[in-house]
mmCIF file of C-alpha atoms in Angstrom:
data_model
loop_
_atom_site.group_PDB
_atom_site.id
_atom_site.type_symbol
_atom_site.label_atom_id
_atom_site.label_comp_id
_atom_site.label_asym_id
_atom_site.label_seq_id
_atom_site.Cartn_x
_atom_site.Cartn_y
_atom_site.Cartn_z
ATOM 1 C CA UNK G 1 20.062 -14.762 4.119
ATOM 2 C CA UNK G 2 20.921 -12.643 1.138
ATOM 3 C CA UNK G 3 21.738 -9.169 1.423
ATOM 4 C CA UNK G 4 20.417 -6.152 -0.635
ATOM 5 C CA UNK G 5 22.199 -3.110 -1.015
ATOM 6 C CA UNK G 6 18.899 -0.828 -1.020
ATOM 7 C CA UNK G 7 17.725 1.695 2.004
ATOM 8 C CA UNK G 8 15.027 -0.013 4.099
ATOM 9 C CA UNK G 9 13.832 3.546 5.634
ATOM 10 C CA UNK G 10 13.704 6.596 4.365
ATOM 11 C CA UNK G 11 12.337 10.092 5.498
ATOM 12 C CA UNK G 12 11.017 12.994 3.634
ATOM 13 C CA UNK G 13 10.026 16.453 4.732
ATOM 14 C CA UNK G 14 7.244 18.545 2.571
ATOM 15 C CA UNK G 15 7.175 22.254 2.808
ATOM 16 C CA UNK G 16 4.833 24.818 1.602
ATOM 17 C CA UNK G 17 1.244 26.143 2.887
ATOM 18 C CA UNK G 18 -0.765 24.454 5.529
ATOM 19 C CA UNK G 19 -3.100 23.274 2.980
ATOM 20 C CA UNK G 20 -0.478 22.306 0.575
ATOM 21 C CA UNK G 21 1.119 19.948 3.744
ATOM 22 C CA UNK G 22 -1.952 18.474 4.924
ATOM 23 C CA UNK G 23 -2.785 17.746 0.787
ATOM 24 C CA UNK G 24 0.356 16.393 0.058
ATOM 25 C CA UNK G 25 -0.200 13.848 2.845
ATOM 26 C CA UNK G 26 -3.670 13.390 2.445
ATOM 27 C CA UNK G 27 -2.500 12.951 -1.673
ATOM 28 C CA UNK G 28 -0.480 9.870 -0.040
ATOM 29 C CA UNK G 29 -3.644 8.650 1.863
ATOM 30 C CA UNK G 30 -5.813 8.826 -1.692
ATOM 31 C CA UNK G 31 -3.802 7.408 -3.651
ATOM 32 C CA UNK G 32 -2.658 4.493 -1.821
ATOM 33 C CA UNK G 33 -6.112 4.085 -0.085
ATOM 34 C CA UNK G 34 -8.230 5.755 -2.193
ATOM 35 C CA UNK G 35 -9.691 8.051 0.730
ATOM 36 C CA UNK G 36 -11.139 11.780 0.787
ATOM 37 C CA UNK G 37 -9.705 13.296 3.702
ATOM 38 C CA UNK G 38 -8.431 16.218 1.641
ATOM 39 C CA UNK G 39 -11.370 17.965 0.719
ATOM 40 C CA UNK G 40 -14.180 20.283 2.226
ATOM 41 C CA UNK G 41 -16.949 18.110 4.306
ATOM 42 C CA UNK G 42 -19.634 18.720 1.992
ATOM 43 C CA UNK G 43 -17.916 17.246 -0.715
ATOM 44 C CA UNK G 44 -16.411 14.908 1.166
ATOM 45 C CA UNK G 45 -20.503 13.534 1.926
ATOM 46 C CA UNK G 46 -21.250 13.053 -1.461
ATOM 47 C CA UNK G 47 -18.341 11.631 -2.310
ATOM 48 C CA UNK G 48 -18.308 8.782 0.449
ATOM 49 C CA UNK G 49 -21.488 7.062 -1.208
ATOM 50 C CA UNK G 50 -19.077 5.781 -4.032
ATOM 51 C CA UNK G 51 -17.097 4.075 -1.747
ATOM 52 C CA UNK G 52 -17.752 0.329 -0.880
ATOM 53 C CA UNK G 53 -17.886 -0.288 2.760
ATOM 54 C CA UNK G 54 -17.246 -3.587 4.446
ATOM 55 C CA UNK G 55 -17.475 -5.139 7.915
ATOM 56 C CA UNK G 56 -14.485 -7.170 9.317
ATOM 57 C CA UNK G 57 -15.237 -10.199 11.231
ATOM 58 C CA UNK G 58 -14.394 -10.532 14.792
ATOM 59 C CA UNK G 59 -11.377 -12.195 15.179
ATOM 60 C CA UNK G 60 -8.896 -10.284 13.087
ATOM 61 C CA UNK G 61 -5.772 -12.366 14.791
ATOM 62 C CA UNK G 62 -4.903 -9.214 17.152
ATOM 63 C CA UNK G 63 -3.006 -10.308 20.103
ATOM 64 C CA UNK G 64 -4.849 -8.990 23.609
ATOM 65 C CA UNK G 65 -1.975 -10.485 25.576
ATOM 66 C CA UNK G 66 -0.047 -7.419 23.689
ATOM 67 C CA UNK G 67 -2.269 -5.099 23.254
ATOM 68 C CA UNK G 68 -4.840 -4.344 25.918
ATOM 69 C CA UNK G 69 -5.721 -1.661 28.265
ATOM 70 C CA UNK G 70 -2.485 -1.236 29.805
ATOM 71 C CA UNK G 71 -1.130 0.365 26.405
ATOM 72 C CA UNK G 72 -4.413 1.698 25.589
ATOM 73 C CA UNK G 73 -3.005 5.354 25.133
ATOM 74 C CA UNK G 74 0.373 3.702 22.979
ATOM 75 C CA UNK G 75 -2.297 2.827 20.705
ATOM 76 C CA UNK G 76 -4.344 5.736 20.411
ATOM 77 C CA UNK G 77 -1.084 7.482 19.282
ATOM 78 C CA UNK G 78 -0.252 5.208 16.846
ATOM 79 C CA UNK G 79 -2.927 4.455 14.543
ATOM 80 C CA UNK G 80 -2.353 1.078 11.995
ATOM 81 C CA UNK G 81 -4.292 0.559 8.709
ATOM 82 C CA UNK G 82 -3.250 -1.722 6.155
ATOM 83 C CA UNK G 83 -3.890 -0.843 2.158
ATOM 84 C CA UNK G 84 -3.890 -2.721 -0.565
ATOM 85 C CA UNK G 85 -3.329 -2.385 -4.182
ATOM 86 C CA UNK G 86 -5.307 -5.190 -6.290
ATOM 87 C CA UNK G 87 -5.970 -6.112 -10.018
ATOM 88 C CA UNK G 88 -9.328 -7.545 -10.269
ATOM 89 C CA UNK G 89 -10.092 -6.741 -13.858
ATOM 90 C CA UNK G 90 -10.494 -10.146 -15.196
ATOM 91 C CA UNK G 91 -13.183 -11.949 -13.865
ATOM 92 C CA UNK G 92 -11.842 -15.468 -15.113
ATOM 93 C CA UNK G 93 -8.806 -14.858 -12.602
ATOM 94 C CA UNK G 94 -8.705 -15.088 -8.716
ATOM 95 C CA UNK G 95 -7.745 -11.330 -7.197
ATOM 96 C CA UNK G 96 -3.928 -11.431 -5.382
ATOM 97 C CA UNK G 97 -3.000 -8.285 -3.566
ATOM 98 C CA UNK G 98 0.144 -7.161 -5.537
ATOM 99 C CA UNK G 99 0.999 -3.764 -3.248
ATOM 100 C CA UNK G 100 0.723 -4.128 0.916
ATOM 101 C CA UNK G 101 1.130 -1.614 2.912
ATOM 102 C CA UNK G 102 0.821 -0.525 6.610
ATOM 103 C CA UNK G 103 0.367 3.360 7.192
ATOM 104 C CA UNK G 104 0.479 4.209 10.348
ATOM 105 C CA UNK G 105 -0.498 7.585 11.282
ATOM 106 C CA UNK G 106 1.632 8.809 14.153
ATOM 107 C CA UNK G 107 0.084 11.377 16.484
ATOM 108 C CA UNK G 108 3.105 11.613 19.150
ATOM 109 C CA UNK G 109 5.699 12.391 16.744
ATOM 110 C CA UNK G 110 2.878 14.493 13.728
ATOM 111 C CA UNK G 111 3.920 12.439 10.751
ATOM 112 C CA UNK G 112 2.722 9.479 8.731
ATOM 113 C CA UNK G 113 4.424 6.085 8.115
ATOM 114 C CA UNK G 114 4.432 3.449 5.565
ATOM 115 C CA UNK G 115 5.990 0.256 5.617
ATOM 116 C CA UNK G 116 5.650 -1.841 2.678
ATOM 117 C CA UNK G 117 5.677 -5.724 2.416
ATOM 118 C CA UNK G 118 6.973 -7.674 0.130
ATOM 119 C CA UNK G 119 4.258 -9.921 -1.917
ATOM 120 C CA UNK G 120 6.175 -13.320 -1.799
ATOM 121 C CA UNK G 121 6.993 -13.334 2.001
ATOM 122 C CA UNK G 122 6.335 -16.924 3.248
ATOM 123 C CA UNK G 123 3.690 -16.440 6.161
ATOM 124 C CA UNK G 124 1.897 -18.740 8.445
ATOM 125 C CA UNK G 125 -1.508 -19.324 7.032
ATOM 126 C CA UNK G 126 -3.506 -21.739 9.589
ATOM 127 C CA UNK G 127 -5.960 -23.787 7.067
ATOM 128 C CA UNK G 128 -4.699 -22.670 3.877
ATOM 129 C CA UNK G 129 -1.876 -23.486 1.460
ATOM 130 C CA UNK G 130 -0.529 -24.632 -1.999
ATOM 131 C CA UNK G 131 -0.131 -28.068 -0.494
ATOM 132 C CA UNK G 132 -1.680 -29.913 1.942
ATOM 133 C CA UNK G 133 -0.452 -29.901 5.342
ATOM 134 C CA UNK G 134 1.649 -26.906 4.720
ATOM 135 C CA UNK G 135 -0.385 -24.118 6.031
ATOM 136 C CA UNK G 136 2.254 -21.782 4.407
ATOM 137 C CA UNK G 137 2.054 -19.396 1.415
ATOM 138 C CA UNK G 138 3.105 -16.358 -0.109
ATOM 139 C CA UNK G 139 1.950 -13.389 2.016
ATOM 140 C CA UNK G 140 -0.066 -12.084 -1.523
ATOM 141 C CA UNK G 141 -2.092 -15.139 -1.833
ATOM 142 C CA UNK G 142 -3.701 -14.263 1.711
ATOM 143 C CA UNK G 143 -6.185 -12.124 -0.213
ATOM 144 C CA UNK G 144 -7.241 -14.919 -2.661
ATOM 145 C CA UNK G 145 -8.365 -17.146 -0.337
ATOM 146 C CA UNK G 146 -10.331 -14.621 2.016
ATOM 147 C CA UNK G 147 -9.595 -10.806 0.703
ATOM 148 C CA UNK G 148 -8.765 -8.388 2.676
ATOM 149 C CA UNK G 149 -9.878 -9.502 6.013
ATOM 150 C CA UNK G 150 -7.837 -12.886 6.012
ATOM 151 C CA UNK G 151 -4.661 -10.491 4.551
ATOM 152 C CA UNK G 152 -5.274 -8.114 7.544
ATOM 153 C CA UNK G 153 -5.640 -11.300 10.367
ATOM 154 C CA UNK G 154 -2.596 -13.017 8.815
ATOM 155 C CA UNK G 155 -0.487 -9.630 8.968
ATOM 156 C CA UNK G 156 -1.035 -8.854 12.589
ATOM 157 C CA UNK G 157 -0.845 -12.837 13.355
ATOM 158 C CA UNK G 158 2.551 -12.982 11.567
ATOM 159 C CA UNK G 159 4.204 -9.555 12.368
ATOM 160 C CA UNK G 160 2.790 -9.589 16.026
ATOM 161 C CA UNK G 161 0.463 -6.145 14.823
ATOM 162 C CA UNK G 162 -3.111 -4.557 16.070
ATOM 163 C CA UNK G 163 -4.469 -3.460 12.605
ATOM 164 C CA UNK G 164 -7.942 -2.789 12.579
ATOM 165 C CA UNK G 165 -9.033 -1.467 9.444
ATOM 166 C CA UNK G 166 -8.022 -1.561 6.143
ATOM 167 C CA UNK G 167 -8.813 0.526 2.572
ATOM 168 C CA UNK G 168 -8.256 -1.358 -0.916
ATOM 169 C CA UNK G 169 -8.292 -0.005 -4.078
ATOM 170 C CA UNK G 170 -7.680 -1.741 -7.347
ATOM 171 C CA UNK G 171 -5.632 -0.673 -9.772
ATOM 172 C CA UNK G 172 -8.148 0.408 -12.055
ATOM 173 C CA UNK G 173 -8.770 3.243 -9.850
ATOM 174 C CA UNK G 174 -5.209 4.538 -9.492
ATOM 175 C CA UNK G 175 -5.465 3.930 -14.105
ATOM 176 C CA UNK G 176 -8.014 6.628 -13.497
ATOM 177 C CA UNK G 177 -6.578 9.174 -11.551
ATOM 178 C CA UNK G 178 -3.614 8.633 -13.435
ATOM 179 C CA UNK G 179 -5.386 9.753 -16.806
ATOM 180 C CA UNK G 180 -7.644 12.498 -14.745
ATOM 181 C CA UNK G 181 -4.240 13.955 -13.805
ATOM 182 C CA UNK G 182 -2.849 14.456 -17.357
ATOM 183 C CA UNK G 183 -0.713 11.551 -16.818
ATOM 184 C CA UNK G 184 2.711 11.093 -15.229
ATOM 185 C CA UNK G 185 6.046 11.731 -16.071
ATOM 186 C CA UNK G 186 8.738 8.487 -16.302
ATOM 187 C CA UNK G 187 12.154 7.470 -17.356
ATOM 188 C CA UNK G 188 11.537 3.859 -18.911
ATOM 189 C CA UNK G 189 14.557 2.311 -19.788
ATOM 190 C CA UNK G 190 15.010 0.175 -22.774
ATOM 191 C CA UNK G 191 14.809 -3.182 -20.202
ATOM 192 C CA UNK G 192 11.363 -2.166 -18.854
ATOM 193 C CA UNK G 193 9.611 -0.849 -21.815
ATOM 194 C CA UNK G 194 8.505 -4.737 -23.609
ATOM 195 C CA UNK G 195 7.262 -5.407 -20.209
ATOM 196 C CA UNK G 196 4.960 -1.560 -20.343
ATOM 197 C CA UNK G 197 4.202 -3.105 -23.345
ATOM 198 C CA UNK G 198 3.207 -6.119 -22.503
ATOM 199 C CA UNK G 199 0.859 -5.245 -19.470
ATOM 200 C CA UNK G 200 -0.758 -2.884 -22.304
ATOM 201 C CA UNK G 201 -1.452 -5.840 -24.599
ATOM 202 C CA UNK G 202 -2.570 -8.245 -21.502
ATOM 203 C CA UNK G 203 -5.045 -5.551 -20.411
ATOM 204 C CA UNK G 204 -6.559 -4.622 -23.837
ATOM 205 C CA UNK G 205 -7.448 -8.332 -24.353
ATOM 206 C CA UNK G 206 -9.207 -8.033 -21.213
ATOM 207 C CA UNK G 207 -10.797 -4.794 -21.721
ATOM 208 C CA UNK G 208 -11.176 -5.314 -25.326
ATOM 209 C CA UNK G 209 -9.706 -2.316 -26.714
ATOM 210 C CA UNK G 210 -6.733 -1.481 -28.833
ATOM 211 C CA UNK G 211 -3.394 -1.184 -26.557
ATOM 212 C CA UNK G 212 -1.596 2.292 -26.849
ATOM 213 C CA UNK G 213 1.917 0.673 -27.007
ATOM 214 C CA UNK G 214 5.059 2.656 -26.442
ATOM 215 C CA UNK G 215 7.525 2.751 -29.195
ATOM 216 C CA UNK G 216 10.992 4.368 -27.468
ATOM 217 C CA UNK G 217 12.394 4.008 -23.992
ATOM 218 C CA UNK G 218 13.367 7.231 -22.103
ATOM 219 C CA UNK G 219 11.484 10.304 -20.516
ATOM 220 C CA UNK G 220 7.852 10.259 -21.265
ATOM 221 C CA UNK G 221 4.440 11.356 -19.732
ATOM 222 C CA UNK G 222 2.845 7.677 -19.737
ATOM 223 C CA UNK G 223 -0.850 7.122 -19.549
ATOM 224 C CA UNK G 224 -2.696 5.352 -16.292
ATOM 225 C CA UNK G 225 -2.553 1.882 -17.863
ATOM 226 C CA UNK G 226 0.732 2.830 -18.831
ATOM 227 C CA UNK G 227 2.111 3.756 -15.236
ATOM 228 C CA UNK G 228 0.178 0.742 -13.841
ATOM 229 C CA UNK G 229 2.189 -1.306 -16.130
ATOM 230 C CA UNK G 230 5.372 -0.103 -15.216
ATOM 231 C CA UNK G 231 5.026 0.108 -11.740
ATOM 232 C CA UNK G 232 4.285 -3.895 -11.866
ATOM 233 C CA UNK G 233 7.072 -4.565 -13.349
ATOM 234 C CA UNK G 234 8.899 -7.695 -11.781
ATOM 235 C CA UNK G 235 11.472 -8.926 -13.871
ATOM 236 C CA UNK G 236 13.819 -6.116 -14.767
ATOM 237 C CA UNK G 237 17.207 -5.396 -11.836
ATOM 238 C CA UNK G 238 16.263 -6.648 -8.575
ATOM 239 C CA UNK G 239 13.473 -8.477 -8.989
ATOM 240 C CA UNK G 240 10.645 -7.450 -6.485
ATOM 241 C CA UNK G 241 13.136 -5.196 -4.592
ATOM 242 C CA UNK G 242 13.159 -2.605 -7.307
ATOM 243 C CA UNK G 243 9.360 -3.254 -8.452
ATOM 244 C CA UNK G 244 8.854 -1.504 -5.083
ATOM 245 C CA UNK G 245 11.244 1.403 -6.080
ATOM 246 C CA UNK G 246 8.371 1.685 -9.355
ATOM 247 C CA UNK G 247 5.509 1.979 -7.112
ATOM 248 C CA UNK G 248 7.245 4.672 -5.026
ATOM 249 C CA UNK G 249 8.216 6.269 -7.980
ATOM 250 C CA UNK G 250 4.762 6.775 -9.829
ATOM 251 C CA UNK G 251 3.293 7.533 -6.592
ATOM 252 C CA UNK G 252 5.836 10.310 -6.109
ATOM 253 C CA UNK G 253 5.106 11.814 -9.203
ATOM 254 C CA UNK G 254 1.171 11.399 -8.943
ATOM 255 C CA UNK G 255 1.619 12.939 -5.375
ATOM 256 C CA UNK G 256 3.702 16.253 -6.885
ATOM 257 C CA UNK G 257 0.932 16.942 -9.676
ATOM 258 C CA UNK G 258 -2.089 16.889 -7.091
ATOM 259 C CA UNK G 259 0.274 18.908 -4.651
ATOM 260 C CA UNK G 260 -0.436 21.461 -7.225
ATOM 261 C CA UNK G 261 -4.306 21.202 -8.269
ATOM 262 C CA UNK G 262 -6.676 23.376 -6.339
ATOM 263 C CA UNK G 263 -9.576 21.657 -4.006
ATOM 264 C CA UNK G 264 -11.867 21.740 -6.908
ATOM 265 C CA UNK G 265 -9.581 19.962 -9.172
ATOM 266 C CA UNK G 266 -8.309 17.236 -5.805
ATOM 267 C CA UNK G 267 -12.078 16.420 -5.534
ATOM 268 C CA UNK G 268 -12.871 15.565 -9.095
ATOM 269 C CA UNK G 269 -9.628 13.613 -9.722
ATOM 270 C CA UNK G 270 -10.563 11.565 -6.690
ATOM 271 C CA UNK G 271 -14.166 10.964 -7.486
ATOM 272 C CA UNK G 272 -12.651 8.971 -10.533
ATOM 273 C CA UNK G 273 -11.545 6.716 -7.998
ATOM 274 C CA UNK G 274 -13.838 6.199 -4.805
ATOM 275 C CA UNK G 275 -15.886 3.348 -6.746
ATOM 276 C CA UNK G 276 -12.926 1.507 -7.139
ATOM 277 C CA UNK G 277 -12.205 1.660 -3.007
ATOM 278 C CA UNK G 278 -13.128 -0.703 -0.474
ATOM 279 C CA UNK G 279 -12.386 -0.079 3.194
ATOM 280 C CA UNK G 280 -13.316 -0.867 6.368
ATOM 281 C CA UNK G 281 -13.645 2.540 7.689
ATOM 282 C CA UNK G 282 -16.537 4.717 7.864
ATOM 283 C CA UNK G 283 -17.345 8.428 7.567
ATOM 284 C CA UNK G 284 -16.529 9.177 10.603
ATOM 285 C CA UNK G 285 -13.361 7.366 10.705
ATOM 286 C CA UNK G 286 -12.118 8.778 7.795
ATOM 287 C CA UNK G 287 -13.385 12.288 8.937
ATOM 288 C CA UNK G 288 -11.365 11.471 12.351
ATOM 289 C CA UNK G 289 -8.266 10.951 10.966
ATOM 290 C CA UNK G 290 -8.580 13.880 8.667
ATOM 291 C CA UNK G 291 -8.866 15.768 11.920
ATOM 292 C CA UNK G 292 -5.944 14.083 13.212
ATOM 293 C CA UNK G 293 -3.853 14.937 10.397
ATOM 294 C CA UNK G 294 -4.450 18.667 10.537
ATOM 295 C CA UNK G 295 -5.093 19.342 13.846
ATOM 296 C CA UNK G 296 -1.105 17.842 14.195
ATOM 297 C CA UNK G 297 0.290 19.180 10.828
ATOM 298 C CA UNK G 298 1.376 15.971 9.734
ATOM 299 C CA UNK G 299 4.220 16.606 6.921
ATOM 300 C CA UNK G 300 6.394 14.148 7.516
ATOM 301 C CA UNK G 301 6.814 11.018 5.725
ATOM 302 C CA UNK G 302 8.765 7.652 6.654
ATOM 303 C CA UNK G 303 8.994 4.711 4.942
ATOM 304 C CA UNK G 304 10.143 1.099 5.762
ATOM 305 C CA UNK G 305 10.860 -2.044 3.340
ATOM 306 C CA UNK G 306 10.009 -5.518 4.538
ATOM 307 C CA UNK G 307 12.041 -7.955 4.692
ATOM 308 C CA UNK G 308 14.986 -5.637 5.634
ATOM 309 C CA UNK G 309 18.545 -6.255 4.102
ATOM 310 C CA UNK G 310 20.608 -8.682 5.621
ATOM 311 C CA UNK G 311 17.395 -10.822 6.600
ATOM 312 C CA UNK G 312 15.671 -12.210 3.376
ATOM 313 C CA UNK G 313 16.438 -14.539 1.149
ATOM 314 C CA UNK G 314 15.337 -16.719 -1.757
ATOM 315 C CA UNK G 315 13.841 -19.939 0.030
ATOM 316 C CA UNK G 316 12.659 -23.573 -1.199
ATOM 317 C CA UNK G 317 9.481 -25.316 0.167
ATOM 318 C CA UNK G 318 8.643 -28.548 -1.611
ATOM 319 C CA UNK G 319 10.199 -27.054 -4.773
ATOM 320 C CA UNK G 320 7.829 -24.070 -4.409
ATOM 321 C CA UNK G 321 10.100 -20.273 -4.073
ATOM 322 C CA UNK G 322 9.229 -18.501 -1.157
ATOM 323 C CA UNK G 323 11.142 -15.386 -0.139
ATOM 324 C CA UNK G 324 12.389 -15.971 3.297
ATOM 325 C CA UNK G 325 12.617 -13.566 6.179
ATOM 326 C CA UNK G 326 14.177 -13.601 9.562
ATOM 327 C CA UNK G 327 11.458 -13.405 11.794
ATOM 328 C CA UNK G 328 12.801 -11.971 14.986
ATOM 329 C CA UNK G 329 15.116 -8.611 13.234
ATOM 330 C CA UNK G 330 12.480 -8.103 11.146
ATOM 331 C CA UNK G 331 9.743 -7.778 13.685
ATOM 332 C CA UNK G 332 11.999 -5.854 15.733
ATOM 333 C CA UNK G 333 12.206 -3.571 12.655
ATOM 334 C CA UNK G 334 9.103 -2.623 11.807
ATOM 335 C CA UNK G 335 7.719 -2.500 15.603
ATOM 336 C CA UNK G 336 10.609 0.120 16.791
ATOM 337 C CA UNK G 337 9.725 2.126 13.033
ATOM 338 C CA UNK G 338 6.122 2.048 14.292
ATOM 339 C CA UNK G 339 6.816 2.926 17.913
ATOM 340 C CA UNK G 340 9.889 4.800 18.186
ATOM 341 C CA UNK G 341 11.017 4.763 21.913
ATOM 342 C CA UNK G 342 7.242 3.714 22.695
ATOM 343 C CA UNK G 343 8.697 -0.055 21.047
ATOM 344 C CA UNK G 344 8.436 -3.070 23.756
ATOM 345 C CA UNK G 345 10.693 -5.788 22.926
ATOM 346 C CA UNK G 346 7.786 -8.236 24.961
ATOM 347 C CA UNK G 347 5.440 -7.309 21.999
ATOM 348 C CA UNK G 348 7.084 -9.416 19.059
ATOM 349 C CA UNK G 349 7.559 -12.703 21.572
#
């Protein structure tokens, strides 16, 4: 399959005060999740009640022939969530999931990980499909035809993973901490900016307002809609490969403003966006995992790109594109990512 020049992992370390660490990774958790693990309890109460909360069904496609009580303790160590990032602003239109992630929050070796995967990956997807008898789609399109529960069962069915919760926000939400924040700083280059632009336009039909267009490419603090806009940017370089490198990019600079705002300030910004959050976790979960983070001064941060390079590839199915992935290297992948030396080849058979 084709082969992309781009690094599939990458690690970065974050310095500064104890509170400053545990923000700037709880800043990651927020933003991406849309959770409140970074603020005093009390706050964090009153906060919670703007956040929808939602039940998975049983059967969430986990594997018990993999995971069971004899690696009870490897998963205690190694906590899975998946997020999602989804537009569901116009109500004529079916919701996709256009960001997937799986954060994993790593108590053996005190730092977090996300691996992201790509939208378009063709997945098995038992009883669904563009065509009949196919039972194949685009990994996205999970979400559409039974939100984020049939996205989480489909991920762990597919990439042989014991997810158990998930948090979704829609992008709305990340508009709005965005604009709370003062905005974000971005190069746009003269490529991207009609396609800014033309997110702007699509949205303010929607929303029925009047778009705030940009009118120059280069350095410029853009506005949430704005950021939104360019971080979903597909057809500019490499396709979907670089519309991640967006993402991380507005996250980045959304994570080093709130590194900087004081508890007071971290708790407003969020309450902008806890009604747009919907998660599968509960008060106490969240409130455990705060405590997890802390207690093990999590301030590490890896990230992992699905497919890797050297294993994708553009791929036909009854003259629908797919984007193609080599199952076994790719599993492989993201489990020893996840695990470290904990990884058991026996759990991606």
């Amino acid at each position: 399959m084709g082969k992309h020049d781009k690094k599939n992992v990458k690690s970065e370390k974050k310095g500064g005060s104890k509170k400053k660490r545990i923000l700037i990774v709880l800043t990651i958790i927020i933003v991406v999740l849309g959770l409140i693990v970074g603020v005093p309890y009390y706050m964090f109460s009153s906060q919670f009640s703007k956040v929808k909360v939602s039940t998975l069904p049983k059967d969430i496609g986990i594997d018990e022939n993999i995971y069971n009580e004899k690696n009870k303790k490897i998963q205690e160590d190694y906590v899975n969530i998946l997020l999602l990032g989804v537009d569901a602003r116009d109500p004529n239109e079916s919701s996709r999931s256009d960001s997937m992630m799986i954060a994993t929050i790593d108590k053996k070796h005190n730092k977090i990980k996300l691996a992201s995967l790509m939208r378009d990956m063709i997945v098995n997807t038992t009883g669904h499909g563009p065509m009949e008898g196919l039972n194949q789609d685009r990994l996205n399109h999970t979400y559409q035809y039974g939100g984020a529960a049939l996205t989480l069962k489909t991920i762990n069915e597919n990439f042989k993973m014991n997810i158990k919760d998930f948090v979704e926000v829609d992008f709305f939400g990340l508009e709005k901490i965005i604009d709370k924040i003062g905005g974000v700083e971005i190069n746009v280059s003269a490529a991207e900016l009609p396609y800014v632009n033309s997110y702007q336009n699509e949205v303010a039909k929607i929303e029925k307002v009047k778009p705030v267009l940009l009118t120059k490419p280069g350095v410029q603090v853009l506005s949430g809609k704005q950021a939104v806009g360019y971080a979903r940017i597909r057809y500019v370089g490499d396709m979907d490969f670089q519309r991640t490198e967006r993402q991380r990019t507005v996250l980045t600079k959304v994570f080093e403003k709130m590194s900087k705002m004081n508890i007071l300030e971290l708790n407003n910004a969020i309450g902008e966006m806890l009604p747009d959050v919907n998660t599968s976790l509960d008060k106490g979960d969240i409130l455990g995992l705060a405590k997890d983070i802390l207690m093990n001064k999590m301030s590490k941060i890896d990230q992992l790109r699905l497919p890797i390079d050297g294993h994708n590839g553009t791929i036909y199915v009854r003259n629908t594109y797919f984007l193609g992935w080599d199952k076994e290297p790719n599993l492989e992948a993201l489990h020893k990512f996840i695990y470290e030396e904990d990884y058991d080849p026996n759990s991606i058979k």
